[in-house]
Every structure is written in structure tokens, then in C-alpha cells.
Amino acid sequence: MNKPDRTVDLTPPWSVPIAVIQIPETGLVRDIEATPEERKRIAELGGLVSVGAVKGELLLSPVKGGTVHVTGRIWGKVEQTCVVTLDPLAADFEEEIDVIFAPPSQIRELAESVDEDVESDEETPDPPEPIENGFIDLGKLATDALFLGLDPYPRKPDAVFEPVVEVPDPEEHPFAALKALKTAPETPKSKKPGKG
């Protein structure tokens, strides 16, 4: 008997790897765009009806100690499902990117320094993302930004939720059976013939 295949595909639906060693000191600008096949996989992963377009303009700037600062924006078109009508709902999205990537050996130290900065009133920066095997995956970064930027409860502007109200049947309440017993006609008792 064959066992079902339970392996989970962990490969990102869209991958644009950039080797950190190839980023010049002046920085590297990358324009990226997902192919139709990549958009299809992004839609499947995110439970979307479809992804019409995903594009990005990103600047990778080397920082001290082997870290890389990635800034820019991701934008495009998606089609979600309205939570009220279950109809397809088209939406545009645009997300700003501002992420620090660091070698895995520095992640803990940099994350702790971020935690120490929490005392200030300024917005707390996100902890750094790891540089994996010397690469930064811009496609994965863009996909994550897309999912974070989507409305988790998309709803058409004119959609109104109207709950179905059922009028309770008076014969189906918990004491209906007792009432039926109480109102049941009494059966006449048979009289034994008397001895005379």
C-alpha cells in the first residue's frame, strides 16, 4: 500500500536571489516583476483568486559589518474573495520596503539592539532578516510584503451582511414533548366486573 506524499514544498513561489558579494559599495538597483507562473503560485499560496501583476523597484545598499539595507516599493494587482458575498474583488496594492538583512551570526546581536531601542517613543524598527547562504531573495521579500499589505477581510463597498433569521417553531422548544404528554387524551380504564 502506498503512503500519501506528505512532503511540504518550502520553495518560495517567486525567487529573485541576489548574491551579497556582488553588491557594489555604491549600491545596486533592481527592478523585478513576477512571471505569470510565479503569480499563479503566489495566488495559490496566499489563497487569492488571482494575482494580476507584482512589480518592484528595490535598492540594495551595503552597510557596515556585512549587513545590507533594502529599500524601495512593491506594487501590483490582486483579486481576492469578498468575505460577505464570496464574489471576486479586485484590489491594487503598494507596499514600501525598508528591511535590513544581516549574516545569521549577527542576527541575535542586532535583534537585541533593536529591543534596547524600544524604550524610545519612536517607531521600533523590525529586527533584521537573515542573509541565507550569501544571498538575499528579493522575490521572497516582495511576496511577503504583498501578503502583509493585503486586507485580511476584503469586502465590496456595497456588501452588507444580512444574517438569516429563522422564526422558531413553537412545537420544537424543549418542553414541547412534556406539553404533548400533558394534553394527551386519557385512555378509559377498563372496569373489572364486580362479583355479585
C-alpha atoms as a printed R data frame, in Angstrom:
    type eleno elety resid chain resno       x       y       z
1   ATOM     1    CA   MET     A     1   0.000   0.000   0.000
2   ATOM     2    CA   ASN     A     2   1.421   3.396  -0.988
3   ATOM     3    CA   LYS     A     3   1.667   6.065   1.677
4   ATOM     4    CA   PRO     A     4   0.434   9.543   0.711
5   ATOM     5    CA   ASP     A     5   3.155  12.043  -0.073
6   ATOM     6    CA   ARG     A     6   3.242  14.429   2.897
7   ATOM     7    CA   THR     A     7   6.230  16.492   1.862
8   ATOM     8    CA   VAL     A     8   5.670  20.216   2.021
9   ATOM     9    CA   ASP     A     9   7.085  22.383  -0.740
10  ATOM    10    CA   LEU     A    10   9.070  25.111   1.040
11  ATOM    11    CA   THR     A    11  10.407  26.762  -2.103
12  ATOM    12    CA   PRO     A    12   9.120  30.326  -2.436
13  ATOM    13    CA   PRO     A    13   6.640  30.898  -5.285
14  ATOM    14    CA   TRP     A    14   8.802  33.774  -6.571
15  ATOM    15    CA   SER     A    15  12.567  33.806  -6.189
16  ATOM    16    CA   VAL     A    16  14.996  36.544  -7.261
17  ATOM    17    CA   PRO     A    17  18.265  35.730  -5.463
18  ATOM    18    CA   ILE     A    18  20.949  38.432  -5.291
19  ATOM    19    CA   ALA     A    19  24.483  37.482  -4.184
20  ATOM    20    CA   VAL     A    20  25.579  39.873  -1.435
21  ATOM    21    CA   ILE     A    21  29.177  39.683  -2.635
22  ATOM    22    CA   GLN     A    22  28.103  41.203  -5.988
23  ATOM    23    CA   ILE     A    23  26.503  44.307  -4.450
24  ATOM    24    CA   PRO     A    24  28.856  47.260  -5.118
25  ATOM    25    CA   GLU     A    25  29.654  49.807  -2.404
26  ATOM    26    CA   THR     A    26  27.556  52.366  -4.264
27  ATOM    27    CA   GLY     A    27  24.521  50.071  -4.035
28  ATOM    28    CA   LEU     A    28  22.516  48.025  -6.506
29  ATOM    29    CA   VAL     A    29  19.160  48.949  -8.062
30  ATOM    30    CA   ARG     A    30  16.899  46.069  -9.138
31  ATOM    31    CA   ASP     A    31  13.550  46.231 -10.950
32  ATOM    32    CA   ILE     A    32  11.697  42.942 -10.530
33  ATOM    33    CA   GLU     A    33   8.473  41.541 -11.974
34  ATOM    34    CA   ALA     A    34   6.799  38.162 -11.364
35  ATOM    35    CA   THR     A    35   6.072  35.932 -14.373
36  ATOM    36    CA   PRO     A    36   2.558  34.539 -14.978
37  ATOM    37    CA   GLU     A    37   3.613  31.163 -13.496
38  ATOM    38    CA   GLU     A    38   5.098  32.854 -10.412
39  ATOM    39    CA   ARG     A    39   1.931  34.959  -9.986
40  ATOM    40    CA   LYS     A    40  -0.166  31.790 -10.154
41  ATOM    41    CA   ARG     A    41   1.935  30.180  -7.393
42  ATOM    42    CA   ILE     A    42   1.714  33.363  -5.270
43  ATOM    43    CA   ALA     A    43  -2.093  33.303  -5.624
44  ATOM    44    CA   GLU     A    44  -2.229  29.624  -4.601
45  ATOM    45    CA   LEU     A    45  -0.005  30.205  -1.581
46  ATOM    46    CA   GLY     A    46  -1.992  33.249  -0.424
47  ATOM    47    CA   GLY     A    47  -5.461  31.842  -1.138
48  ATOM    48    CA   LEU     A    48  -6.143  34.588  -3.681
49  ATOM    49    CA   VAL     A    49  -8.409  34.351  -6.719
50  ATOM    50    CA   SER     A    50  -5.549  35.652  -8.878
51  ATOM    51    CA   VAL     A    51  -2.518  37.933  -8.952
52  ATOM    52    CA   GLY     A    52  -2.637  40.220 -11.991
53  ATOM    53    CA   ALA     A    53   0.754  41.856 -11.506
54  ATOM    54    CA   VAL     A    54   3.563  42.157  -8.971
55  ATOM    55    CA   LYS     A    55   6.442  44.543  -9.624
56  ATOM    56    CA   GLY     A    56   9.132  46.148  -7.535
57  ATOM    57    CA   GLU     A    57  11.845  48.804  -7.536
58  ATOM    58    CA   LEU     A    58  14.450  48.000  -4.902
59  ATOM    59    CA   LEU     A    59  17.770  49.497  -3.836
60  ATOM    60    CA   LEU     A    60  20.265  47.261  -2.017
61  ATOM    61    CA   SER     A    61  22.814  49.308  -0.053
62  ATOM    62    CA   PRO     A    62  25.729  47.647   1.771
63  ATOM    63    CA   VAL     A    63  26.098  48.732   5.393
64  ATOM    64    CA   LYS     A    64  28.894  48.095   7.888
65  ATOM    65    CA   GLY     A    65  29.608  44.565   9.083
66  ATOM    66    CA   GLY     A    66  28.196  42.749   6.069
67  ATOM    67    CA   THR     A    67  24.618  43.954   6.518
68  ATOM    68    CA   VAL     A    68  22.530  45.161   3.574
69  ATOM    69    CA   HIS     A    69  19.753  47.764   3.690
70  ATOM    70    CA   VAL     A    70  16.957  47.081   1.152
71  ATOM    71    CA   THR     A    71  14.551  49.935   0.396
72  ATOM    72    CA   GLY     A    72  12.001  50.600  -2.322
73  ATOM    73    CA   ARG     A    73   8.442  49.607  -3.106
74  ATOM    74    CA   ILE     A    74   6.341  46.696  -4.369
75  ATOM    75    CA   TRP     A    75   3.066  47.218  -6.225
76  ATOM    76    CA   GLY     A    76   0.557  45.362  -8.353
77  ATOM    77    CA   LYS     A    77  -2.983  43.994  -8.705
78  ATOM    78    CA   VAL     A    78  -4.675  41.090  -6.977
79  ATOM    79    CA   GLU     A    79  -8.120  39.554  -6.897
80  ATOM    80    CA   GLN     A    80  -9.398  38.436  -3.503
81  ATOM    81    CA   THR     A    81 -12.722  36.935  -2.386
82  ATOM    82    CA   CYS     A    82 -15.254  39.255  -0.706
83  ATOM    83    CA   VAL     A    83 -15.924  37.896   2.808
84  ATOM    84    CA   VAL     A    84 -19.614  38.839   2.557
85  ATOM    85    CA   THR     A    85 -20.703  37.957  -0.985
86  ATOM    86    CA   LEU     A    86 -17.884  35.495  -1.851
87  ATOM    87    CA   ASP     A    87 -17.573  37.336  -5.196
88  ATOM    88    CA   PRO     A    88 -14.127  38.130  -6.679
89  ATOM    89    CA   LEU     A    89 -12.879  41.548  -5.573
90  ATOM    90    CA   ALA     A    90 -10.088  43.345  -7.476
91  ATOM    91    CA   ALA     A    91  -7.626  45.420  -5.462
92  ATOM    92    CA   ASP     A    92  -4.455  47.393  -6.100
93  ATOM    93    CA   PHE     A    93  -1.673  47.251  -3.544
94  ATOM    94    CA   GLU     A    94   1.512  49.187  -2.897
95  ATOM    95    CA   GLU     A    95   3.935  48.479  -0.085
96  ATOM    96    CA   GLU     A    96   7.047  50.350   0.983
97  ATOM    97    CA   ILE     A    97  10.108  48.180   1.657
98  ATOM    98    CA   ASP     A    98  12.627  49.083   4.362
99  ATOM    99    CA   VAL     A    99  14.441  45.985   5.621
100 ATOM   100    CA   ILE     A   100  17.903  45.242   6.980
101 ATOM   101    CA   PHE     A   101  19.492  41.897   6.050
102 ATOM   102    CA   ALA     A   102  22.370  40.569   8.126
103 ATOM   103    CA   PRO     A   103  24.576  37.481   8.260
104 ATOM   104    CA   PRO     A   104  22.979  34.824  10.519
105 ATOM   105    CA   SER     A   105  25.847  35.185  13.025
106 ATOM   106    CA   GLN     A   106  24.832  38.840  13.647
107 ATOM   107    CA   ILE     A   107  21.048  38.394  13.824
108 ATOM   108    CA   ARG     A   108  20.836  37.842  17.604
109 ATOM   109    CA   GLU     A   109  23.105  40.785  18.444
110 ATOM   110    CA   LEU     A   110  21.242  43.141  16.066
111 ATOM   111    CA   ALA     A   111  17.829  41.944  17.286
112 ATOM   112    CA   GLU     A   112  18.878  42.637  20.905
113 ATOM   113    CA   SER     A   113  19.981  46.158  19.977
114 ATOM   114    CA   VAL     A   114  16.536  46.702  18.418
115 ATOM   115    CA   ASP     A   115  14.925  45.509  21.679
116 ATOM   116    CA   GLU     A   116  17.015  48.011  23.677
117 ATOM   117    CA   ASP     A   117  15.723  50.841  21.447
118 ATOM   118    CA   VAL     A   118  12.110  50.004  22.388
119 ATOM   119    CA   GLU     A   119  12.362  52.430  25.327
120 ATOM   120    CA   SER     A   120  12.173  55.412  22.957
121 ATOM   121    CA   ASP     A   121   8.890  56.848  21.652
122 ATOM   122    CA   GLU     A   122   9.955  56.441  18.020
123 ATOM   123    CA   GLU     A   123   8.602  53.615  15.883
124 ATOM   124    CA   THR     A   124  10.551  50.455  16.620
125 ATOM   125    CA   PRO     A   125  12.472  49.090  13.630
126 ATOM   126    CA   ASP     A   126  11.947  45.484  12.652
127 ATOM   127    CA   PRO     A   127  14.692  43.019  13.590
128 ATOM   128    CA   PRO     A   128  16.999  42.132  10.688
129 ATOM   129    CA   GLU     A   129  16.270  39.329   8.226
130 ATOM   130    CA   PRO     A   130  18.964  36.684   7.675
131 ATOM   131    CA   ILE     A   131  21.198  36.603   4.616
132 ATOM   132    CA   GLU     A   132  20.849  32.955   3.584
133 ATOM   133    CA   ASN     A   133  23.920  31.245   2.106
134 ATOM   134    CA   GLY     A   134  25.254  34.630   0.948
135 ATOM   135    CA   PHE     A   135  22.029  35.573  -0.899
136 ATOM   136    CA   ILE     A   136  19.094  37.941  -0.413
137 ATOM   137    CA   ASP     A   137  15.910  36.737  -2.134
138 ATOM   138    CA   LEU     A   138  14.070  39.803  -3.447
139 ATOM   139    CA   GLY     A   139  11.193  37.683  -4.785
140 ATOM   140    CA   LYS     A   140  10.530  36.204  -1.355
141 ATOM   141    CA   LEU     A   141  10.793  39.659   0.219
142 ATOM   142    CA   ALA     A   142   8.297  41.063  -2.314
143 ATOM   143    CA   THR     A   143   5.878  38.150  -1.791
144 ATOM   144    CA   ASP     A   144   5.953  38.642   1.984
145 ATOM   145    CA   ALA     A   145   5.327  42.379   1.539
146 ATOM   146    CA   LEU     A   146   2.403  41.661  -0.789
147 ATOM   147    CA   PHE     A   147   0.734  39.330   1.743
148 ATOM   148    CA   LEU     A   148   1.308  41.758   4.628
149 ATOM   149    CA   GLY     A   149  -0.236  44.604   2.633
150 ATOM   150    CA   LEU     A   150  -3.474  42.816   1.712
151 ATOM   151    CA   ASP     A   151  -6.750  43.390   3.526
152 ATOM   152    CA   PRO     A   152  -7.333  40.220   5.593
153 ATOM   153    CA   TYR     A   153 -11.121  40.743   5.316
154 ATOM   154    CA   PRO     A   154 -11.738  42.110   1.813
155 ATOM   155    CA   ARG     A   155 -15.263  43.416   1.355
156 ATOM   156    CA   LYS     A   156 -17.083  45.030  -1.544
157 ATOM   157    CA   PRO     A   157 -18.055  48.637  -0.687
158 ATOM   158    CA   ASP     A   158 -21.791  47.972  -1.041
159 ATOM   159    CA   ALA     A   159 -21.779  44.483   0.525
160 ATOM   160    CA   VAL     A   160 -23.951  44.187   3.629
161 ATOM   161    CA   PHE     A   161 -24.058  41.102   5.774
162 ATOM   162    CA   GLU     A   162 -27.639  40.107   6.484
163 ATOM   163    CA   PRO     A   163 -27.917  37.157   8.824
164 ATOM   164    CA   VAL     A   164 -30.580  34.607   8.029
165 ATOM   165    CA   VAL     A   165 -33.233  34.874  10.750
166 ATOM   166    CA   GLU     A   166 -35.301  31.766  11.284
167 ATOM   167    CA   VAL     A   167 -38.553  32.068  13.205
168 ATOM   168    CA   PRO     A   168 -38.534  29.367  15.860
169 ATOM   169    CA   ASP     A   169 -41.179  26.681  15.548
170 ATOM   170    CA   PRO     A   170 -43.249  26.725  18.759
171 ATOM   171    CA   GLU     A   171 -43.598  22.955  18.518
172 ATOM   172    CA   GLU     A   172 -39.816  22.454  18.712
173 ATOM   173    CA   HIS     A   173 -38.965  24.015  22.071
174 ATOM   174    CA   PRO     A   174 -37.539  21.757  24.821
175 ATOM   175    CA   PHE     A   175 -40.847  21.410  26.700
176 ATOM   176    CA   ALA     A   176 -42.963  20.572  23.649
177 ATOM   177    CA   ALA     A   177 -42.736  16.864  24.423
178 ATOM   178    CA   LEU     A   178 -43.952  17.423  28.010
179 ATOM   179    CA   LYS     A   179 -46.842  19.505  26.734
180 ATOM   180    CA   ALA     A   180 -47.797  16.705  24.352
181 ATOM   181    CA   LEU     A   181 -47.852  14.244  27.249
182 ATOM   182    CA   LYS     A   182 -49.988  16.544  29.389
183 ATOM   183    CA   THR     A   183 -52.604  17.143  26.709
184 ATOM   184    CA   ALA     A   184 -52.793  13.538  25.527
185 ATOM   185    CA   PRO     A   185 -56.342  12.154  25.940
186 ATOM   186    CA   GLU     A   186 -56.697   9.764  28.821
187 ATOM   187    CA   THR     A   187 -57.484   6.218  27.840
188 ATOM   188    CA   PRO     A   188 -60.525   4.854  29.657
189 ATOM   189    CA   LYS     A   189 -59.656   2.316  32.351
190 ATOM   190    CA   SER     A   190 -61.333  -0.963  31.944
191 ATOM   191    CA   LYS     A   191 -63.624  -1.869  34.841
192 ATOM   192    CA   LYS     A   192 -63.436  -5.309  36.280
193 ATOM   193    CA   PRO     A   193 -66.790  -6.949  36.517
194 ATOM   194    CA   GLY     A   194 -67.965  -6.929  40.119
195 ATOM   195    CA   LYS     A   195 -68.779 -10.065  41.969
196 ATOM   196    CA   GLY     A   196 -72.357 -10.290  42.709
